[in-house]
PDB file of C-alpha atoms in Angstrom:
ATOM      1  CA  MET A 492      69.446 126.844  89.748  1.00 75.00           C
ATOM      2  CA  LYS A 493      72.930 126.890  91.189  1.00 87.00           C
ATOM      3  CA  THR A 494      75.354 124.528  92.907  1.00 92.00           C
ATOM      4  CA  ILE A 495      77.415 125.851  95.793  1.00 94.00           C
ATOM      5  CA  THR A 496      80.697 124.066  96.503  1.00 96.00           C
ATOM      6  CA  VAL A 497      82.269 124.357  99.946  1.00 97.00           C
ATOM      7  CA  ASP A 498      85.778 123.185 100.797  1.00 96.00           C
ATOM      8  CA  GLU A 499      87.378 122.250 104.106  1.00 96.00           C
ATOM      9  CA  ARG A 500      88.217 125.829 105.018  1.00 96.00           C
ATOM     10  CA  ASP A 501      84.630 126.958 104.321  1.00 97.00           C
ATOM     11  CA  ILE A 502      83.274 124.172 106.520  1.00 98.00           C
ATOM     12  CA  ARG A 503      85.639 124.865 109.405  1.00 97.00           C
ATOM     13  CA  GLU A 504      84.892 128.577 109.371  1.00 97.00           C
ATOM     14  CA  ALA A 505      81.127 128.094 109.124  1.00 97.00           C
ATOM     15  CA  VAL A 506      80.440 125.276 111.596  1.00 98.00           C
ATOM     16  CA  PRO A 507      81.909 125.328 115.114  1.00 98.00           C
ATOM     17  CA  MET A 508      82.020 122.013 116.935  1.00 98.00           C
ATOM     18  CA  SER A 509      79.350 123.094 119.426  1.00 98.00           C
ATOM     19  CA  GLU A 510      76.857 123.651 116.589  1.00 98.00           C
ATOM     20  CA  ALA A 511      77.759 120.330 114.986  1.00 98.00           C
ATOM     21  CA  ILE A 512      77.164 118.552 118.300  1.00 98.00           C
ATOM     22  CA  ASP A 513      73.738 120.157 118.727  1.00 98.00           C
ATOM     23  CA  ALA A 514      72.766 119.277 115.139  1.00 98.00           C
ATOM     24  CA  VAL A 515      73.904 115.673 115.431  1.00 98.00           C
ATOM     25  CA  ARG A 516      72.163 115.296 118.805  1.00 98.00           C
ATOM     26  CA  SER A 517      68.882 116.401 117.228  1.00 98.00           C
ATOM     27  CA  GLY A 518      69.532 114.075 114.314  1.00 98.00           C
ATOM     28  CA  PHE A 519      69.954 111.057 116.585  1.00 98.00           C
ATOM     29  CA  ILE A 520      66.649 111.823 118.295  1.00 98.00           C
ATOM     30  CA  ASP A 521      64.922 112.129 114.909  1.00 98.00           C
ATOM     31  CA  LEU A 522      66.521 108.841 113.863  1.00 98.00           C
ATOM     32  CA  ALA A 523      65.123 107.137 116.968  1.00 97.00           C
ATOM     33  CA  ASN A 524      61.694 108.591 116.154  1.00 97.00           C
ATOM     34  CA  GLY A 525      61.722 107.054 112.675  1.00 97.00           C
ATOM     35  CA  GLU A 526      62.005 110.326 110.783  1.00 98.00           C
ATOM     36  CA  PHE A 527      64.836 109.168 108.499  1.00 98.00           C
ATOM     37  CA  GLU A 528      64.925 106.853 105.531  1.00 97.00           C
ATOM     38  CA  MET A 529      68.499 105.600 105.799  1.00 96.00           C
ATOM     39  CA  PRO A 530      69.803 102.468 104.079  1.00 93.00           C
ATOM     40  CA  THR A 531      72.884 100.775 105.486  1.00 88.00           C
ATOM     41  CA  ARG A 532      75.861 102.154 103.611  1.00 88.00           C
ATOM     42  CA  THR A 533      77.395 100.414 100.644  1.00 92.00           C
ATOM     43  CA  ALA A 534      80.992  99.298 101.190  1.00 86.00           C
ATOM     44  CA  LEU A 535      83.097  98.400  98.168  1.00 92.00           C
ATOM     45  CA  ARG A 536      86.572  96.855  98.033  1.00 90.00           C
ATOM     46  CA  ASP A 537      86.317  95.893 101.720  1.00 84.00           C
ATOM     47  CA  GLY A 538      85.511  99.410 102.828  1.00 80.00           C
ATOM     48  CA  GLN A 539      87.933 101.369 100.658  1.00 88.00           C
ATOM     49  CA  PHE A 540      84.952 103.010  98.926  1.00 93.00           C
ATOM     50  CA  LEU A 541      81.783 103.956 100.822  1.00 92.00           C
ATOM     51  CA  VAL A 542      78.410 105.311  99.700  1.00 95.00           C
ATOM     52  CA  MET A 543      75.967 106.673 102.289  1.00 96.00           C
ATOM     53  CA  SER A 544      72.545 108.282 101.927  1.00 97.00           C
ATOM     54  CA  ALA A 545      69.809 109.676 104.135  1.00 98.00           C
ATOM     55  CA  HIS A 546      66.375 111.225 103.570  1.00 98.00           C
ATOM     56  CA  HIS A 547      64.799 113.321 106.319  1.00 98.00           C
ATOM     57  CA  ARG A 548      61.048 113.001 105.890  1.00 97.00           C
ATOM     58  CA  PRO A 549      59.915 116.137 107.799  1.00 97.00           C
ATOM     59  CA  THR A 550      62.076 118.469 105.677  1.00 96.00           C
ATOM     60  CA  SER A 551      61.987 116.498 102.391  1.00 97.00           C
ATOM     61  CA  SER A 552      65.761 116.814 102.240  1.00 97.00           C
ATOM     62  CA  ALA A 553      68.372 114.245 101.295  1.00 97.00           C
ATOM     63  CA  MET A 554      72.128 113.755 101.470  1.00 98.00           C
ATOM     64  CA  ILE A 555      74.397 111.418  99.546  1.00 98.00           C
ATOM     65  CA  LYS A 556      78.062 110.943 100.466  1.00 97.00           C
ATOM     66  CA  THR A 557      80.644 109.084  98.438  1.00 96.00           C
ATOM     67  CA  LEU A 558      84.166 108.701  99.703  1.00 90.00           C
ATOM     68  CA  SER A 559      87.352 106.710  99.430  1.00 92.00           C
ATOM     69  CA  LEU A 560      89.647 105.724 102.286  1.00 83.00           C
ATOM     70  CA  ASP A 561      93.357 105.131 101.945  1.00 84.00           C
ATOM     71  CA  PHE A 562      95.342 105.286 105.185  1.00 78.00           C
ATOM     72  CA  GLY A 563      98.580 105.528 103.254  1.00 79.00           C
ATOM     73  CA  ARG A 564      97.416 108.721 101.550  1.00 80.00           C
ATOM     74  CA  GLN A 565      97.084 112.317 102.672  1.00 78.00           C
ATOM     75  CA  PRO A 566      94.270 113.037 103.167  1.00 78.00           C
ATOM     76  CA  ALA A 567      93.168 109.526 104.092  1.00 79.00           C
ATOM     77  CA  ILE A 568      89.504 110.423 103.474  1.00 83.00           C
ATOM     78  CA  ALA A 569      88.411 112.004 100.179  1.00 88.00           C
ATOM     79  CA  GLY A 570      85.057 112.460  98.482  1.00 94.00           C
ATOM     80  CA  THR A 571      81.912 114.598  98.314  1.00 97.00           C
ATOM     81  CA  VAL A 572      78.732 115.240 100.267  1.00 97.00           C
ATOM     82  CA  VAL A 573      75.781 116.330  98.107  1.00 97.00           C
ATOM     83  CA  TRP A 574      72.658 117.958  99.563  1.00 96.00           C
ATOM     84  CA  SER A 575      69.313 118.358  97.818  1.00 94.00           C
ATOM     85  CA  GLU A 576      65.871 119.390  98.991  1.00 94.00           C
ATOM     86  CA  THR A 577      62.375 119.279  97.550  1.00 91.00           C
ATOM     87  CA  GLY A 578      61.225 122.771  96.623  1.00 84.00           C
ATOM     88  CA  ARG A 579      64.743 124.205  96.570  1.00 85.00           C
ATOM     89  CA  PRO A 580      66.408 124.305  93.144  1.00 85.00           C
ATOM     90  CA  ASP A 581      69.869 125.008  94.552  1.00 86.00           C
ATOM     91  CA  SER A 582      72.164 122.236  95.771  1.00 92.00           C
ATOM     92  CA  LEU A 583      75.312 122.049  97.846  1.00 96.00           C
ATOM     93  CA  VAL A 584      78.448 119.960  97.392  1.00 97.00           C
ATOM     94  CA  ALA A 585      80.825 119.746 100.355  1.00 97.00           C
ATOM     95  CA  ASP A 586      84.232 118.241 101.032  1.00 96.00           C
ATOM     96  CA  ALA A 587      83.594 114.774 102.505  1.00 96.00           C
ATOM     97  CA  SER A 588      86.794 114.658 104.553  1.00 95.00           C
ATOM     98  CA  ALA A 589      85.904 117.714 106.619  1.00 96.00           C
ATOM     99  CA  VAL A 590      82.258 116.691 106.997  1.00 97.00           C
ATOM    100  CA  THR A 591      83.224 113.157 108.052  1.00 96.00           C
ATOM    101  CA  THR A 592      85.723 114.144 110.720  1.00 96.00           C
ATOM    102  CA  LEU A 593      83.425 116.895 112.021  1.00 98.00           C
ATOM    103  CA  ARG A 594      80.318 114.722 112.229  1.00 98.00           C
ATOM    104  CA  THR A 595      82.223 111.826 113.794  1.00 98.00           C
ATOM    105  CA  GLY A 596      83.594 114.163 116.426  1.00 98.00           C
ATOM    106  CA  ALA A 597      80.127 115.580 116.971  1.00 98.00           C
ATOM    107  CA  ALA A 598      78.651 112.118 117.627  1.00 98.00           C
ATOM    108  CA  VAL A 599      81.384 111.488 120.191  1.00 98.00           C
ATOM    109  CA  GLY A 600      80.560 114.848 121.763  1.00 98.00           C
ATOM    110  CA  VAL A 601      76.894 113.885 122.053  1.00 98.00           C
ATOM    111  CA  ALA A 602      77.717 110.502 123.601  1.00 98.00           C
ATOM    112  CA  THR A 603      80.363 111.890 125.950  1.00 98.00           C
ATOM    113  CA  ASP A 604      77.994 114.598 127.159  1.00 98.00           C
ATOM    114  CA  LEU A 605      75.399 111.928 127.926  1.00 97.00           C
ATOM    115  CA  LEU A 606      77.612 109.211 129.393  1.00 97.00           C
ATOM    116  CA  ALA A 607      80.788 110.662 130.907  1.00 97.00           C
ATOM    117  CA  PRO A 608      80.804 111.903 134.523  1.00 96.00           C
ATOM    118  CA  PRO A 609      80.164 115.668 134.699  1.00 96.00           C
ATOM    119  CA  GLU A 610      83.575 116.326 136.261  1.00 97.00           C
ATOM    120  CA  ALA A 611      85.569 114.178 133.797  1.00 98.00           C
ATOM    121  CA  GLY A 612      88.508 116.091 132.332  1.00 98.00           C
ATOM    122  CA  ARG A 613      91.332 113.609 131.669  1.00 98.00           C
ATOM    123  CA  LEU A 614      91.284 112.298 128.102  1.00 98.00           C
ATOM    124  CA  THR A 615      93.465 109.615 126.565  1.00 98.00           C
ATOM    125  CA  LEU A 616      93.262 109.583 122.778  1.00 98.00           C
ATOM    126  CA  ILE A 617      94.583 106.506 120.994  1.00 98.00           C
ATOM    127  CA  GLY A 618      95.394 107.236 117.371  1.00 97.00           C
ATOM    128  CA  ALA A 619      96.667 110.529 115.967  1.00 96.00           C
ATOM    129  CA  GLY A 620      95.327 110.256 112.430  1.00 93.00           C
ATOM    130  CA  ALA A 621      92.842 112.341 110.454  1.00 92.00           C
ATOM    131  CA  GLN A 622      89.920 111.795 112.843  1.00 94.00           C
ATOM    132  CA  ALA A 623      91.911 112.613 115.983  1.00 97.00           C
ATOM    133  CA  PRO A 624      91.718 116.436 116.185  1.00 98.00           C
ATOM    134  CA  ASP A 625      87.927 116.512 116.074  1.00 98.00           C
ATOM    135  CA  GLN A 626      87.731 113.795 118.716  1.00 98.00           C
ATOM    136  CA  VAL A 627      89.586 116.092 121.090  1.00 98.00           C
ATOM    137  CA  ARG A 628      87.602 119.170 120.075  1.00 98.00           C
ATOM    138  CA  ALA A 629      84.304 117.385 120.614  1.00 98.00           C
ATOM    139  CA  VAL A 630      85.188 116.019 124.053  1.00 98.00           C
ATOM    140  CA  HIS A 631      86.594 119.397 125.098  1.00 98.00           C
ATOM    141  CA  ALA A 632      83.352 121.096 124.000  1.00 98.00           C
ATOM    142  CA  VAL A 633      81.268 119.046 126.448  1.00 98.00           C
ATOM    143  CA  ARG A 634      83.834 118.155 129.136  1.00 98.00           C
ATOM    144  CA  PRO A 635      86.511 120.874 129.385  1.00 98.00           C
ATOM    145  CA  LEU A 636      89.826 119.078 129.538  1.00 98.00           C
ATOM    146  CA  ARG A 637      92.443 119.289 132.250  1.00 98.00           C
ATOM    147  CA  ARG A 638      94.791 116.759 130.677  1.00 98.00           C
ATOM    148  CA  LEU A 639      95.195 115.231 127.208  1.00 98.00           C
ATOM    149  CA  THR A 640      97.442 112.240 126.475  1.00 98.00           C
ATOM    150  CA  VAL A 641      97.862 111.238 122.833  1.00 98.00           C
ATOM    151  CA  VAL A 642      98.960 107.676 122.085  1.00 98.00           C
ATOM    152  CA  ASP A 643     100.276 106.630 118.699  1.00 97.00           C
ATOM    153  CA  THR A 644     102.665 104.034 117.307  1.00 94.00           C
ATOM    154  CA  ASP A 645     104.546 106.972 115.771  1.00 96.00           C
ATOM    155  CA  PRO A 646     105.713 109.277 118.619  1.00 96.00           C
ATOM    156  CA  ARG A 647     106.347 112.113 116.165  1.00 97.00           C
ATOM    157  CA  ARG A 648     102.755 112.022 114.974  1.00 96.00           C
ATOM    158  CA  ALA A 649     101.458 112.067 118.554  1.00 98.00           C
ATOM    159  CA  LEU A 650     103.669 115.052 119.402  1.00 98.00           C
ATOM    160  CA  GLY A 651     102.631 116.811 116.216  1.00 98.00           C
ATOM    161  CA  LEU A 652      98.975 116.499 117.166  1.00 98.00           C
ATOM    162  CA  THR A 653      99.520 117.976 120.627  1.00 98.00           C
ATOM    163  CA  GLU A 654     101.421 120.868 119.060  1.00 98.00           C
ATOM    164  CA  THR A 655      98.613 121.448 116.573  1.00 97.00           C
ATOM    165  CA  LEU A 656      95.938 121.440 119.269  1.00 98.00           C
ATOM    166  CA  ALA A 657      97.872 123.405 121.890  1.00 98.00           C
ATOM    167  CA  PRO A 658      96.544 126.847 120.826  1.00 98.00           C
ATOM    168  CA  GLU A 659      92.979 125.530 121.190  1.00 97.00           C
ATOM    169  CA  LEU A 660      93.631 124.058 124.653  1.00 98.00           C
ATOM    170  CA  PRO A 661      95.115 126.793 126.853  1.00 97.00           C
ATOM    171  CA  GLY A 662      95.811 125.566 130.357  1.00 97.00           C
ATOM    172  CA  VAL A 663      95.432 121.895 129.421  1.00 98.00           C
ATOM    173  CA  GLU A 664      98.295 119.572 130.365  1.00 98.00           C
ATOM    174  CA  LEU A 665      99.460 117.894 127.135  1.00 98.00           C
ATOM    175  CA  GLY A 666     101.450 114.676 126.849  1.00 98.00           C
ATOM    176  CA  THR A 667     102.165 111.716 124.604  1.00 98.00           C
ATOM    177  CA  ALA A 668     102.622 107.998 125.146  1.00 97.00           C
ATOM    178  CA  GLU A 669     103.351 104.849 123.173  1.00 95.00           C
ATOM    179  CA  ASP A 670     101.695 102.175 125.354  1.00 97.00           C
ATOM    180  CA  PRO A 671      97.870 102.335 125.234  1.00 98.00           C
ATOM    181  CA  ALA A 672      97.403 100.060 128.244  1.00 97.00           C
ATOM    182  CA  ALA A 673      99.523 102.280 130.467  1.00 97.00           C
ATOM    183  CA  ALA A 674      98.009 105.479 129.103  1.00 98.00           C
ATOM    184  CA  VAL A 675      94.382 104.600 129.863  1.00 98.00           C
ATOM    185  CA  GLY A 676      95.054 103.772 133.527  1.00 97.00           C
ATOM    186  CA  GLU A 677      94.222 107.240 134.859  1.00 95.00           C
ATOM    187  CA  ALA A 678      91.886 108.380 132.098  1.00 98.00           C
ATOM    188  CA  GLU A 679      88.332 109.491 132.757  1.00 98.00           C
ATOM    189  CA  ILE A 680      87.526 109.481 129.034  1.00 98.00           C
ATOM    190  CA  VAL A 681      89.168 107.355 126.330  1.00 98.00           C
ATOM    191  CA  CYS A 682      88.817 107.911 122.585  1.00 98.00           C
ATOM    192  CA  CYS A 683      89.940 105.176 120.194  1.00 98.00           C
ATOM    193  CA  ALA A 684      90.529 106.276 116.598  1.00 97.00           C
ATOM    194  CA  THR A 685      92.579 103.544 114.934  1.00 97.00           C
ATOM    195  CA  ASN A 686      92.165 100.897 112.247  1.00 92.00           C
ATOM    196  CA  THR A 687      93.594  98.084 114.363  1.00 96.00           C
ATOM    197  CA  ALA A 688      92.500  94.470 113.963  1.00 96.00           C
ATOM    198  CA  SER A 689      92.985  93.571 117.637  1.00 96.00           C
ATOM    199  CA  PRO A 690      91.986  95.268 120.928  1.00 98.00           C
ATOM    200  CA  LEU A 691      94.118  98.226 121.939  1.00 98.00           C
ATOM    201  CA  PHE A 692      94.239  97.418 125.671  1.00 98.00           C
ATOM    202  CA  PRO A 693      92.921  94.819 128.131  1.00 98.00           C
ATOM    203  CA  GLU A 694      89.814  95.608 130.140  1.00 98.00           C
ATOM    204  CA  SER A 695      91.870  95.397 133.323  1.00 97.00           C
ATOM    205  CA  ALA A 696      93.970  98.406 132.275  1.00 98.00           C
ATOM    206  CA  LEU A 697      91.020 100.776 132.653  1.00 98.00           C
ATOM    207  CA  PRO A 698      90.009 102.514 135.883  1.00 97.00           C
ATOM    208  CA  ALA A 699      86.812 101.496 137.665  1.00 97.00           C
ATOM    209  CA  GLN A 700      84.944 104.517 136.267  1.00 97.00           C
ATOM    210  CA  VAL A 701      85.550 105.557 132.676  1.00 98.00           C
ATOM    211  CA  HIS A 702      83.770 106.443 129.453  1.00 98.00           C
ATOM    212  CA  VAL A 703      85.184 104.979 126.226  1.00 98.00           C
ATOM    213  CA  ASN A 704      84.438 106.165 122.676  1.00 98.00           C
ATOM    214  CA  ALA A 705      85.417 103.842 119.821  1.00 98.00           C
ATOM    215  CA  ILE A 706      85.207 105.264 116.301  1.00 98.00           C
ATOM    216  CA  GLY A 707      88.054 103.708 114.342  1.00 94.00           C
ATOM    217  CA  ALA A 708      86.959 100.137 113.595  1.00 91.00           C
ATOM    218  CA  TYR A 709      84.373 100.372 110.824  1.00 89.00           C
ATOM    219  CA  ARG A 710      84.687  96.901 109.250  1.00 91.00           C
ATOM    220  CA  PRO A 711      84.035  93.389 110.674  1.00 94.00           C
ATOM    221  CA  THR A 712      87.766  92.622 110.483  1.00 94.00           C
ATOM    222  CA  MET A 713      88.662  95.518 112.832  1.00 95.00           C
ATOM    223  CA  ARG A 714      88.500  95.576 116.649  1.00 97.00           C
ATOM    224  CA  GLU A 715      89.544  98.319 119.063  1.00 98.00           C
ATOM    225  CA  LEU A 716      87.857  97.081 122.250  1.00 98.00           C
ATOM    226  CA  PRO A 717      88.126  93.797 124.187  1.00 98.00           C
ATOM    227  CA  ASP A 718      85.104  91.567 124.770  1.00 98.00           C
ATOM    228  CA  GLU A 719      85.540  91.892 128.532  1.00 98.00           C
ATOM    229  CA  LEU A 720      85.000  95.651 128.426  1.00 98.00           C
ATOM    230  CA  LEU A 721      81.832  95.329 126.368  1.00 98.00           C
ATOM    231  CA  ALA A 722      80.537  92.603 128.675  1.00 97.00           C
ATOM    232  CA  THR A 723      80.933  94.753 131.806  1.00 96.00           C
ATOM    233  CA  SER A 724      79.865  98.181 130.503  1.00 97.00           C
ATOM    234  CA  THR A 725      76.777 100.035 129.386  1.00 97.00           C
ATOM    235  CA  VAL A 726      77.128  99.891 125.604  1.00 98.00           C
ATOM    236  CA  VAL A 727      75.544 102.629 123.495  1.00 98.00           C
ATOM    237  CA  ILE A 728      75.730 102.457 119.695  1.00 98.00           C
ATOM    238  CA  ASP A 729      74.871 104.733 116.808  1.00 97.00           C
ATOM    239  CA  GLU A 730      72.453 102.459 114.891  1.00 97.00           C
ATOM    240  CA  LEU A 731      71.814  98.739 115.335  1.00 97.00           C
ATOM    241  CA  ASP A 732      71.698  97.572 111.713  1.00 95.00           C
ATOM    242  CA  ALA A 733      74.926  99.380 110.854  1.00 95.00           C
ATOM    243  CA  ILE A 734      76.676  98.052 113.963  1.00 97.00           C
ATOM    244  CA  LEU A 735      75.643  94.452 113.338  1.00 97.00           C
ATOM    245  CA  GLU A 736      76.942  94.644 109.781  1.00 94.00           C
ATOM    246  CA  GLU A 737      80.181  96.574 110.300  1.00 93.00           C
ATOM    247  CA  SER A 738      81.430  96.752 113.902  1.00 96.00           C
ATOM    248  CA  GLY A 739      84.128  94.122 114.390  1.00 96.00           C
ATOM    249  CA  GLU A 740      84.240  94.408 118.175  1.00 96.00           C
ATOM    250  CA  ILE A 741      80.467  94.119 118.591  1.00 98.00           C
ATOM    251  CA  ILE A 742      80.231  91.221 116.131  1.00 98.00           C
ATOM    252  CA  HIS A 743      83.089  89.432 117.909  1.00 97.00           C
ATOM    253  CA  ALA A 744      81.566  89.953 121.355  1.00 98.00           C
ATOM    254  CA  LEU A 745      78.170  88.707 120.187  1.00 98.00           C
ATOM    255  CA  GLU A 746      79.669  85.610 118.600  1.00 97.00           C
ATOM    256  CA  ALA A 747      81.746  84.925 121.735  1.00 97.00           C
ATOM    257  CA  GLY A 748      78.681  85.203 123.968  1.00 97.00           C
ATOM    258  CA  ALA A 749      80.139  88.163 125.858  1.00 97.00           C
ATOM    259  CA  LEU A 750      77.303  90.419 124.716  1.00 97.00           C
ATOM    260  CA  THR A 751      73.701  90.142 123.570  1.00 97.00           C
ATOM    261  CA  GLU A 752      71.783  92.414 121.196  1.00 97.00           C
ATOM    262  CA  ASP A 753      69.461  93.322 124.085  1.00 96.00           C
ATOM    263  CA  ALA A 754      72.440  94.945 125.823  1.00 96.00           C
ATOM    264  CA  LEU A 755      72.915  97.446 122.977  1.00 97.00           C
ATOM    265  CA  THR A 756      71.152 100.801 123.196  1.00 97.00           C
ATOM    266  CA  GLU A 757      70.981 103.189 120.267  1.00 98.00           C
ATOM    267  CA  LEU A 758      72.151 106.706 121.090  1.00 98.00           C
ATOM    268  CA  GLY A 759      68.881 108.328 120.019  1.00 97.00           C
ATOM    269  CA  THR A 760      66.961 106.109 122.430  1.00 97.00           C
ATOM    270  CA  ALA A 761      69.430 106.777 125.239  1.00 97.00           C
ATOM    271  CA  LEU A 762      69.077 110.520 124.720  1.00 97.00           C
ATOM    272  CA  THR A 763      65.324 110.368 125.312  1.00 93.00           C
ATOM    273  CA  ASP A 764      65.595 108.257 128.499  1.00 88.00           C
ATOM    274  CA  THR A 765      66.901 110.785 130.984  1.00 77.00           C
ATOM    275  CA  SER A 766      66.152 108.533 133.978  1.00 75.00           C
ATOM    276  CA  ALA A 767      68.581 105.772 132.961  1.00 79.00           C
ATOM    277  CA  ASP A 768      71.503 104.886 135.229  1.00 83.00           C
ATOM    278  CA  HIS A 769      74.400 104.098 132.905  1.00 90.00           C
ATOM    279  CA  GLY A 770      76.741 102.781 135.596  1.00 90.00           C
ATOM    280  CA  ARG A 771      80.419 103.447 136.198  1.00 95.00           C
ATOM    281  CA  ARG A 772      81.744 102.173 132.867  1.00 98.00           C
ATOM    282  CA  THR A 773      80.216 103.241 129.577  1.00 98.00           C
ATOM    283  CA  VAL A 774      81.115 102.622 125.940  1.00 98.00           C
ATOM    284  CA  PHE A 775      79.979 104.439 122.820  1.00 98.00           C
ATOM    285  CA  LYS A 776      80.612 102.465 119.652  1.00 98.00           C
ATOM    286  CA  THR A 777      80.012 104.115 116.290  1.00 98.00           C
ATOM    287  CA  VAL A 778      80.707 103.083 112.723  1.00 96.00           C
ATOM    288  CA  GLY A 779      79.180 106.311 111.419  1.00 95.00           C
ATOM    289  CA  VAL A 780      75.741 106.671 109.859  1.00 96.00           C
ATOM    290  CA  ALA A 781      74.486 108.916 107.070  1.00 97.00           C
ATOM    291  CA  MET A 782      72.217 110.901 109.388  1.00 98.00           C
ATOM    292  CA  GLN A 783      75.324 112.500 110.893  1.00 98.00           C
ATOM    293  CA  ASP A 784      76.482 113.709 107.473  1.00 98.00           C
ATOM    294  CA  TRP A 785      72.971 114.966 106.771  1.00 98.00           C
ATOM    295  CA  ALA A 786      72.997 116.950 110.033  1.00 98.00           C
ATOM    296  CA  VAL A 787      76.242 118.746 109.187  1.00 98.00           C
ATOM    297  CA  ALA A 788      75.186 119.252 105.566  1.00 98.00           C
ATOM    298  CA  ARG A 789      71.968 120.864 106.751  1.00 97.00           C
ATOM    299  CA  LEU A 790      73.988 123.330 108.809  1.00 97.00           C
ATOM    300  CA  LEU A 791      76.019 124.130 105.706  1.00 97.00           C
ATOM    301  CA  THR A 792      72.876 124.821 103.671  1.00 96.00           C
ATOM    302  CA  GLU A 793      71.748 127.265 106.349  1.00 94.00           C
ATOM    303  CA  LYS A 794      75.081 129.049 106.092  1.00 94.00           C
ATOM    304  CA  PHE A 795      75.578 129.021 102.319  1.00 94.00           C
ATOM    305  CA  LEU A 796      72.178 128.571 100.615  1.00 89.00           C
ATOM    306  CA  ASP A 797      69.735 130.516 102.802  1.00 77.00           C
TER     307      ASP A 797
END
């Protein structure tokens, strides 16, 4: 029996974003088909400590992730992902920060591939924190970018992100901005990756056709999106129970009467309904579910344990 430990560098070298997207897409379909045992995550100290677990029945494999979040710390996300499997004595322990940012990006890649117009190539990213690079990588993997605008309250951080990503985005026009409302006006895809408590822009600031991903608000006290956008868009979510417990913007819209539960479609269900017309405005809201961590951890076991 042995335990393999993989750090951020190991994970980045072993799992390209395209593979993570494919794995997470399959995971969402399995989730919709009832093949996971997945309790809603445990949040302690108002979300500063999180515990997530998932069991995949067909493979008799399980994943447990524990992490802490501190946005005043570098890295903001720290913890471990532990994989185990019936019949396999070996186990794997992976860096939770790298797994979390990779799997969150991958979910956005899956949703963007499903919901964004095929020709979409102008991305506005709001928030230049730890999750931001993989948001860009995931969108670029499914909708090759022509232009990227990074918005952050700290202009130096926004510029630093564009400089970091520039070698990965040859030929892409790169820019920064400080006003989210102005920056989303010509976007075809918007990614929100902040921990704000109030909406980042008014619904009226968006173009008539746009796809919006919102990944930053993961507690009921946080909101990235306005009620008006949710009321007038096709809204796809990661998992209903998790969203109803943790998504501040969805909870607020439901309580305000701007949205009903019937208007929410889980991503796994949406992936299996290829005939659906999603309309000109689409939103993907995710708080992150353990299946996504399981999907990336399974890829790691294939690379390091098989």
